[in-house]
PDB file of C-alpha atoms and ligand atoms in Angstrom:
ATOM      1  CA  MET U  17       0.000   0.000   0.000  1.00  0.00           C
ATOM      2  CA  ASP U  18       0.928   3.589  -0.414  1.00  0.00           C
ATOM      3  CA  LEU U  19       1.877   5.704   2.595  1.00  0.00           C
ATOM      4  CA  SER U  20      -0.851   8.145   1.642  1.00  0.00           C
ATOM      5  CA  GLU U  21      -3.314   5.369   2.532  1.00  0.00           C
ATOM      6  CA  LYS U  22      -2.035   5.226   6.077  1.00  0.00           C
ATOM      7  CA  PRO U  23      -4.998   4.815   8.427  1.00  0.00           C
ATOM      8  CA  VAL U  24      -6.391   7.540  10.650  1.00  0.00           C
ATOM      9  CA  PRO U  25      -6.017   8.023  13.593  1.00  0.00           C
ATOM     10  CA  SER U  26      -2.282   7.944  13.861  1.00  0.00           C
ATOM     11  CA  LEU U  27      -1.446   5.539  16.690  1.00  0.00           C
ATOM     12  CA  PRO U  28       1.597   3.555  17.852  1.00  0.00           C
ATOM     13  CA  GLU U  29       2.540   0.753  15.484  1.00  0.00           C
ATOM     14  CA  PHE U  30       3.954  -2.671  16.256  1.00  0.00           C
ATOM     15  CA  THR U  31       5.213  -4.173  13.071  1.00  0.00           C
ATOM     16  CA  PHE U  32       5.756  -7.778  11.998  1.00  0.00           C
ATOM     17  CA  ALA U  33       8.222  -8.791   9.312  1.00  0.00           C
ATOM     18  CA  GLY U  34       9.353 -12.196   8.175  1.00  0.00           C
ATOM     19  CA  ARG U  35       9.727 -14.626   5.314  1.00  0.00           C
ATOM     20  CA  SER U  36       6.594 -16.098   3.791  1.00  0.00           C
ATOM     21  CA  ASN U  37       5.338 -19.078   5.779  1.00  0.00           C
ATOM     22  CA  VAL U  38       7.332 -18.132   8.893  1.00  0.00           C
ATOM     23  CA  GLY U  39       4.123 -18.116  10.984  1.00  0.00           C
ATOM     24  CA  LYS U  40       3.399 -14.380  10.994  1.00  0.00           C
ATOM     25  CA  SER U  41      -0.384 -14.599  10.609  1.00  0.00           C
ATOM     26  CA  SER U  42      -0.536 -17.373  13.203  1.00  0.00           C
ATOM     27  CA  LEU U  43       1.441 -15.232  15.648  1.00  0.00           C
ATOM     28  CA  ILE U  44      -0.805 -12.189  15.156  1.00  0.00           C
ATOM     29  CA  ASN U  45      -3.923 -14.343  15.575  1.00  0.00           C
ATOM     30  CA  SER U  46      -2.564 -15.838  18.735  1.00  0.00           C
ATOM     31  CA  LEU U  47      -1.635 -12.437  20.212  1.00  0.00           C
ATOM     32  CA  VAL U  48      -5.179 -11.182  19.686  1.00  0.00           C
ATOM     33  CA  ASN U  49      -6.805 -14.490  20.698  1.00  0.00           C
ATOM     34  CA  ARG U  50      -8.590 -14.862  17.407  1.00  0.00           C
ATOM     35  CA  LYS U  51      -8.554 -17.645  14.874  1.00  0.00           C
ATOM     36  CA  ASN U  52      -8.845 -15.797  11.595  1.00  0.00           C
ATOM     37  CA  PHE U  53      -7.953 -12.233  12.416  1.00  0.00           C
ATOM     38  CA  ALA U  54      -4.894 -12.231  10.213  1.00  0.00           C
ATOM     39  CA  ARG U  55      -5.235 -14.578   7.291  1.00  0.00           C
ATOM     40  CA  VAL U  56      -3.180 -17.742   7.556  1.00  0.00           C
ATOM     41  CA  SER U  57      -1.835 -18.211   4.077  1.00  0.00           C
ATOM     42  CA  LYS U  58      -2.477 -21.325   2.067  1.00  0.00           C
ATOM     43  CA  GLU U  59      -0.347 -20.000  -0.735  1.00  0.00           C
ATOM     44  CA  PRO U  60       2.933 -18.612   0.570  1.00  0.00           C
ATOM     45  CA  GLY U  61       3.942 -15.290  -0.865  1.00  0.00           C
ATOM     46  CA  LYS U  62       0.417 -14.320  -1.794  1.00  0.00           C
ATOM     47  CA  THR U  63      -0.138 -11.459   0.621  1.00  0.00           C
ATOM     48  CA  ARG U  64       1.562  -8.468  -0.941  1.00  0.00           C
ATOM     49  CA  SER U  65       0.026  -5.546   0.892  1.00  0.00           C
ATOM     50  CA  ILE U  66       0.765  -3.893   4.215  1.00  0.00           C
ATOM     51  CA  ASN U  67      -2.111  -4.708   6.552  1.00  0.00           C
ATOM     52  CA  TYR U  68      -3.064  -2.584   9.532  1.00  0.00           C
ATOM     53  CA  TYR U  69      -5.002  -4.149  12.404  1.00  0.00           C
ATOM     54  CA  LEU U  70      -6.421  -1.735  14.945  1.00  0.00           C
ATOM     55  CA  ILE U  71      -6.122  -3.219  18.430  1.00  0.00           C
ATOM     56  CA  ASN U  72      -8.325  -1.987  21.303  1.00  0.00           C
ATOM     57  CA  GLU U  73      -8.494   1.440  19.621  1.00  0.00           C
ATOM     58  CA  LEU U  74      -5.018   1.946  21.087  1.00  0.00           C
ATOM     59  CA  PHE U  75      -2.438   0.818  18.580  1.00  0.00           C
ATOM     60  CA  TYR U  76      -1.909  -1.021  15.300  1.00  0.00           C
ATOM     61  CA  PHE U  77      -0.385  -4.343  14.484  1.00  0.00           C
ATOM     62  CA  VAL U  78       1.163  -3.863  11.088  1.00  0.00           C
ATOM     63  CA  ASP U  79       1.644  -6.948   8.987  1.00  0.00           C
ATOM     64  CA  LEU U  80       4.302  -6.464   6.322  1.00  0.00           C
ATOM     65  CA  PRO U  81       4.126  -8.697   3.263  1.00  0.00           C
ATOM     66  CA  GLY U  82       6.157 -11.889   3.637  1.00  0.00           C
ATOM     67  CA  TYR U  83       9.409 -11.911   1.738  1.00  0.00           C
ATOM     68  CA  GLY U  84      11.744 -14.515   0.339  1.00  0.00           C
ATOM     69  CA  TYR U  85       9.263 -16.824  -1.299  1.00  0.00           C
ATOM     70  CA  ALA U  86      11.103 -18.603  -4.100  1.00  0.00           C
ATOM     71  CA  LYS U  87       8.366 -18.320  -6.706  1.00  0.00           C
ATOM     72  CA  VAL U  88       8.173 -14.557  -6.384  1.00  0.00           C
ATOM     73  CA  SER U  89       9.847 -12.698  -9.250  1.00  0.00           C
ATOM     74  CA  LYS U  90      12.747 -10.276  -8.906  1.00  0.00           C
ATOM     75  CA  THR U  91      10.396  -7.381  -9.650  1.00  0.00           C
ATOM     76  CA  GLU U  92       8.115  -8.500  -6.827  1.00  0.00           C
ATOM     77  CA  LYS U  93      11.065  -8.732  -4.444  1.00  0.00           C
ATOM     78  CA  LYS U  94      12.149  -5.234  -5.365  1.00  0.00           C
ATOM     79  CA  LYS U  95       8.606  -4.023  -4.782  1.00  0.00           C
ATOM     80  CA  TRP U  96       8.654  -5.565  -1.311  1.00  0.00           C
ATOM     81  CA  GLN U  97      11.901  -3.866  -0.489  1.00  0.00           C
ATOM     82  CA  THR U  98      10.709  -0.475  -1.698  1.00  0.00           C
ATOM     83  CA  ALA U  99       7.414  -0.807   0.185  1.00  0.00           C
ATOM     84  CA  ILE U 100       9.077  -1.755   3.455  1.00  0.00           C
ATOM     85  CA  GLU U 101      11.731   0.951   3.191  1.00  0.00           C
ATOM     86  CA  LYS U 102       9.075   3.530   2.480  1.00  0.00           C
ATOM     87  CA  TYR U 103       6.939   2.300   5.344  1.00  0.00           C
ATOM     88  CA  ILE U 104       9.745   2.205   7.902  1.00  0.00           C
ATOM     89  CA  LEU U 105      11.931   5.197   7.214  1.00  0.00           C
ATOM     90  CA  LYS U 106      10.555   8.376   8.760  1.00  0.00           C
ATOM     91  CA  ASN U 107       7.655   6.556  10.375  1.00  0.00           C
ATOM     92  CA  GLU U 108       7.700   7.839  13.921  1.00  0.00           C
ATOM     93  CA  GLN U 109       4.769   5.720  15.030  1.00  0.00           C
ATOM     94  CA  ILE U 110       6.689   2.462  14.893  1.00  0.00           C
ATOM     95  CA  ARG U 111       7.504   1.354  18.419  1.00  0.00           C
ATOM     96  CA  ILE U 112       9.314  -1.799  17.420  1.00  0.00           C
ATOM     97  CA  ILE U 113       9.594  -4.246  14.571  1.00  0.00           C
ATOM     98  CA  PHE U 114       9.281  -7.924  15.310  1.00  0.00           C
ATOM     99  CA  ILE U 115      11.431  -9.898  12.934  1.00  0.00           C
ATOM    100  CA  LEU U 116      10.249 -13.478  12.752  1.00  0.00           C
ATOM    101  CA  ILE U 117      12.727 -16.259  12.116  1.00  0.00           C
ATOM    102  CA  ASP U 118      11.531 -19.780  11.383  1.00  0.00           C
ATOM    103  CA  GLY U 119      12.910 -22.009  14.133  1.00  0.00           C
ATOM    104  CA  LEU U 120      12.796 -24.995  11.792  1.00  0.00           C
ATOM    105  CA  VAL U 121      14.910 -23.497   9.030  1.00  0.00           C
ATOM    106  CA  GLY U 122      16.948 -20.921  10.952  1.00  0.00           C
ATOM    107  CA  PRO U 123      17.980 -17.515   9.612  1.00  0.00           C
ATOM    108  CA  GLN U 124      18.216 -17.236   5.820  1.00  0.00           C
ATOM    109  CA  GLU U 125      20.171 -14.839   3.651  1.00  0.00           C
ATOM    110  CA  ASN U 126      17.258 -12.416   3.262  1.00  0.00           C
ATOM    111  CA  ASP U 127      16.649 -12.383   7.041  1.00  0.00           C
ATOM    112  CA  LEU U 128      20.283 -11.427   7.521  1.00  0.00           C
ATOM    113  CA  GLN U 129      20.051  -8.707   4.895  1.00  0.00           C
ATOM    114  CA  LEU U 130      16.959  -7.275   6.536  1.00  0.00           C
ATOM    115  CA  ILE U 131      18.594  -7.248   9.949  1.00  0.00           C
ATOM    116  CA  GLU U 132      21.702  -5.575   8.518  1.00  0.00           C
ATOM    117  CA  TRP U 133      19.511  -2.897   7.011  1.00  0.00           C
ATOM    118  CA  PHE U 134      17.715  -2.352  10.331  1.00  0.00           C
ATOM    119  CA  LYS U 135      20.981  -2.023  12.191  1.00  0.00           C
ATOM    120  CA  TYR U 136      22.398   0.366   9.615  1.00  0.00           C
ATOM    121  CA  ASN U 137      19.303   2.555   9.813  1.00  0.00           C
ATOM    122  CA  LYS U 138      19.176   2.270  13.619  1.00  0.00           C
ATOM    123  CA  ILE U 139      15.688   0.805  13.668  1.00  0.00           C
ATOM    124  CA  GLY U 140      14.660  -0.963  16.857  1.00  0.00           C
ATOM    125  CA  PHE U 141      13.800  -4.612  16.413  1.00  0.00           C
ATOM    126  CA  MET U 142      13.232  -7.777  18.372  1.00  0.00           C
ATOM    127  CA  ILE U 143      13.597 -11.353  17.120  1.00  0.00           C
ATOM    128  CA  ILE U 144      10.811 -13.892  17.434  1.00  0.00           C
ATOM    129  CA  VAL U 145      11.759 -17.468  16.678  1.00  0.00           C
ATOM    130  CA  THR U 146       8.638 -19.312  15.504  1.00  0.00           C
ATOM    131  CA  LYS U 147       7.413 -22.948  15.549  1.00  0.00           C
ATOM    132  CA  ILE U 148       9.475 -23.647  18.640  1.00  0.00           C
ATOM    133  CA  ASP U 149       7.193 -26.574  19.596  1.00  0.00           C
ATOM    134  CA  ARG U 150       8.800 -28.494  16.729  1.00  0.00           C
ATOM    135  CA  ILE U 151      12.227 -28.203  18.331  1.00  0.00           C
ATOM    136  CA  ASN U 152      13.307 -30.240  21.315  1.00  0.00           C
ATOM    137  CA  ASN U 153      14.362 -28.650  24.580  1.00  0.00           C
ATOM    138  CA  ASN U 154      18.087 -29.221  24.176  1.00  0.00           C
ATOM    139  CA  ARG U 155      18.135 -27.694  20.715  1.00  0.00           C
ATOM    140  CA  ARG U 156      16.242 -24.585  21.851  1.00  0.00           C
ATOM    141  CA  VAL U 157      19.039 -23.120  23.936  1.00  0.00           C
ATOM    142  CA  GLN U 158      21.521 -23.978  21.219  1.00  0.00           C
ATOM    143  CA  LEU U 159      19.302 -22.371  18.585  1.00  0.00           C
ATOM    144  CA  LYS U 160      19.007 -19.156  20.555  1.00  0.00           C
ATOM    145  CA  ASN U 161      22.770 -18.928  21.058  1.00  0.00           C
ATOM    146  CA  THR U 162      23.472 -19.649  17.400  1.00  0.00           C
ATOM    147  CA  LEU U 163      21.010 -16.974  16.377  1.00  0.00           C
ATOM    148  CA  VAL U 164      22.586 -14.331  18.580  1.00  0.00           C
ATOM    149  CA  LYS U 165      25.970 -15.226  17.134  1.00  0.00           C
ATOM    150  CA  ASN U 166      24.960 -15.527  13.459  1.00  0.00           C
ATOM    151  CA  LEU U 167      22.848 -12.414  13.448  1.00  0.00           C
ATOM    152  CA  GLU U 168      25.534 -10.527  15.374  1.00  0.00           C
ATOM    153  CA  LEU U 169      22.960  -9.262  17.832  1.00  0.00           C
ATOM    154  CA  ASP U 170      24.012  -7.060  20.680  1.00  0.00           C
ATOM    155  CA  GLU U 171      23.034  -8.026  24.196  1.00  0.00           C
ATOM    156  CA  ARG U 172      20.122  -5.572  24.252  1.00  0.00           C
ATOM    157  CA  THR U 173      18.323  -7.246  21.365  1.00  0.00           C
ATOM    158  CA  ARG U 174      15.619  -9.518  22.654  1.00  0.00           C
ATOM    159  CA  VAL U 175      15.141 -12.993  21.241  1.00  0.00           C
ATOM    160  CA  VAL U 176      11.822 -14.630  22.091  1.00  0.00           C
ATOM    161  CA  LEU U 177      11.114 -18.274  21.387  1.00  0.00           C
ATOM    162  CA  PHE U 178       7.509 -18.648  20.326  1.00  0.00           C
ATOM    163  CA  SER U 179       4.930 -21.296  19.528  1.00  0.00           C
ATOM    164  CA  THR U 180       1.298 -20.974  18.526  1.00  0.00           C
ATOM    165  CA  LYS U 181       0.746 -24.508  19.804  1.00  0.00           C
ATOM    166  CA  THR U 182       2.086 -24.124  23.358  1.00  0.00           C
ATOM    167  CA  LEU U 183       1.886 -20.306  23.475  1.00  0.00           C
ATOM    168  CA  GLN U 184       5.401 -20.192  24.843  1.00  0.00           C
ATOM    169  CA  GLY U 185       6.663 -16.615  24.450  1.00  0.00           C
ATOM    170  CA  LYS U 186       3.229 -15.019  24.096  1.00  0.00           C
ATOM    171  CA  GLU U 187       3.249 -13.393  27.526  1.00  0.00           C
ATOM    172  CA  GLU U 188       6.735 -12.031  26.964  1.00  0.00           C
ATOM    173  CA  ILE U 189       5.742 -10.418  23.661  1.00  0.00           C
ATOM    174  CA  LEU U 190       2.576  -8.907  25.154  1.00  0.00           C
ATOM    175  CA  ASN U 191       4.509  -7.582  28.146  1.00  0.00           C
ATOM    176  CA  ASN U 192       6.966  -5.896  25.805  1.00  0.00           C
ATOM    177  CA  ILE U 193       4.153  -4.278  23.861  1.00  0.00           C
ATOM    178  CA  ASP U 194       2.536  -3.135  27.082  1.00  0.00           C
ATOM    179  CA  HIS U 195       5.815  -1.683  28.269  1.00  0.00           C
ATOM    180  CA  MET U 196       6.372   0.219  25.030  1.00  0.00           C
ATOM    181  CA  LEU U 197       2.913   1.772  25.232  1.00  0.00           C
ATOM    182  CA  ARG U 198       3.653   3.453  28.550  1.00  0.00           C
TER     183      ARG U 198
HETATM  184  P1  GDP V 213       2.779 -16.588   7.316  1.00  0.00           P
HETATM  185  O1  GDP V 213       2.861 -16.891   5.858  1.00  0.00           O
HETATM  186  O2  GDP V 213       4.079 -16.070   7.842  1.00  0.00           O
HETATM  187  O3  GDP V 213       1.623 -15.715   7.710  1.00  0.00           O
HETATM  188  O4  GDP V 213       2.621 -18.005   8.061  1.00  0.00           O
HETATM  189  P2  GDP V 213       1.309 -18.713   8.608  1.00  0.00           P
HETATM  190  O5  GDP V 213       0.846 -18.110   9.871  1.00  0.00           O
HETATM  191  O6  GDP V 213       0.348 -18.798   7.464  1.00  0.00           O
HETATM  192  O7  GDP V 213       1.899 -20.153   8.967  1.00  0.00           O
HETATM  193  C1  GDP V 213       2.567 -20.950   8.010  1.00  0.00           C
HETATM  194  C2  GDP V 213       2.472 -22.413   8.405  1.00  0.00           C
HETATM  195  O8  GDP V 213       3.194 -22.663   9.601  1.00  0.00           O
HETATM  196  C3  GDP V 213       1.036 -22.858   8.687  1.00  0.00           C
HETATM  197  O9  GDP V 213       0.869 -24.163   8.195  1.00  0.00           O
HETATM  198  C4  GDP V 213       0.953 -22.831  10.205  1.00  0.00           C
HETATM  199  O10 GDP V 213       0.012 -23.746  10.710  1.00  0.00           O
HETATM  200  C5  GDP V 213       2.388 -23.227  10.603  1.00  0.00           C
HETATM  201  N1  GDP V 213       2.757 -22.651  11.924  1.00  0.00           N
HETATM  202  C6  GDP V 213       2.709 -21.343  12.257  1.00  0.00           C
HETATM  203  N2  GDP V 213       3.113 -21.174  13.546  1.00  0.00           N
HETATM  204  C7  GDP V 213       3.398 -22.392  14.039  1.00  0.00           C
HETATM  205  C8  GDP V 213       3.872 -22.876  15.316  1.00  0.00           C
HETATM  206  O11 GDP V 213       4.107 -22.130  16.286  1.00  0.00           O
HETATM  207  N3  GDP V 213       4.069 -24.215  15.427  1.00  0.00           N
HETATM  208  C9  GDP V 213       3.856 -25.077  14.384  1.00  0.00           C
HETATM  209  N4  GDP V 213       4.089 -26.369  14.602  1.00  0.00           N
HETATM  210  N5  GDP V 213       3.415 -24.663  13.179  1.00  0.00           N
HETATM  211  C10 GDP V 213       3.187 -23.342  12.997  1.00  0.00           C
END
């Protein structure tokens, strides 16, 4: 969408970014306790627009289009990049961007590029590792450490392990949102 279509009123924004199929819609649905609030995609890479969800008349969840889906053309990828850059830069309403990383596949090249870009532009972000129920306990700690190392995160960057099945991490994410609204 175009920035001129930005919804009124202007309220704080909590933004979700991640590769197609990472579990972004599922996460948003689980945070708002609804089943089909955000659309869970049957066809990865299909959702190409920026979606705003007004929550409790207080703030927005902003769902950025999923990136990195193999079947998407170069032109489409470029479009995604332009849309996200336009949305993020100079947007003072963004409180934080949640970058979702698929716990089953780990960080991919385009996740790393996105994170680099965020760091370079000094944009606050937090990492959410999804589908954590599919990973055994021993591997979880290891996964978190590897992520911190591979993504070259500083110690202030939060990494939350999340699952829509067990709801692990949900409280932590909601507490962070609550904190940033004060
Ligand atoms: P999106 O494309 O990023 O919005 O991803 P979706 O929310 O549509 O989820 C993609 C697929 O991953 C779906 O089949 C979901 O059921 C599955 N999924 C999402 N979150 C979880 C999770 O926490 N655990 C497991 N096991 N599967 C998940």
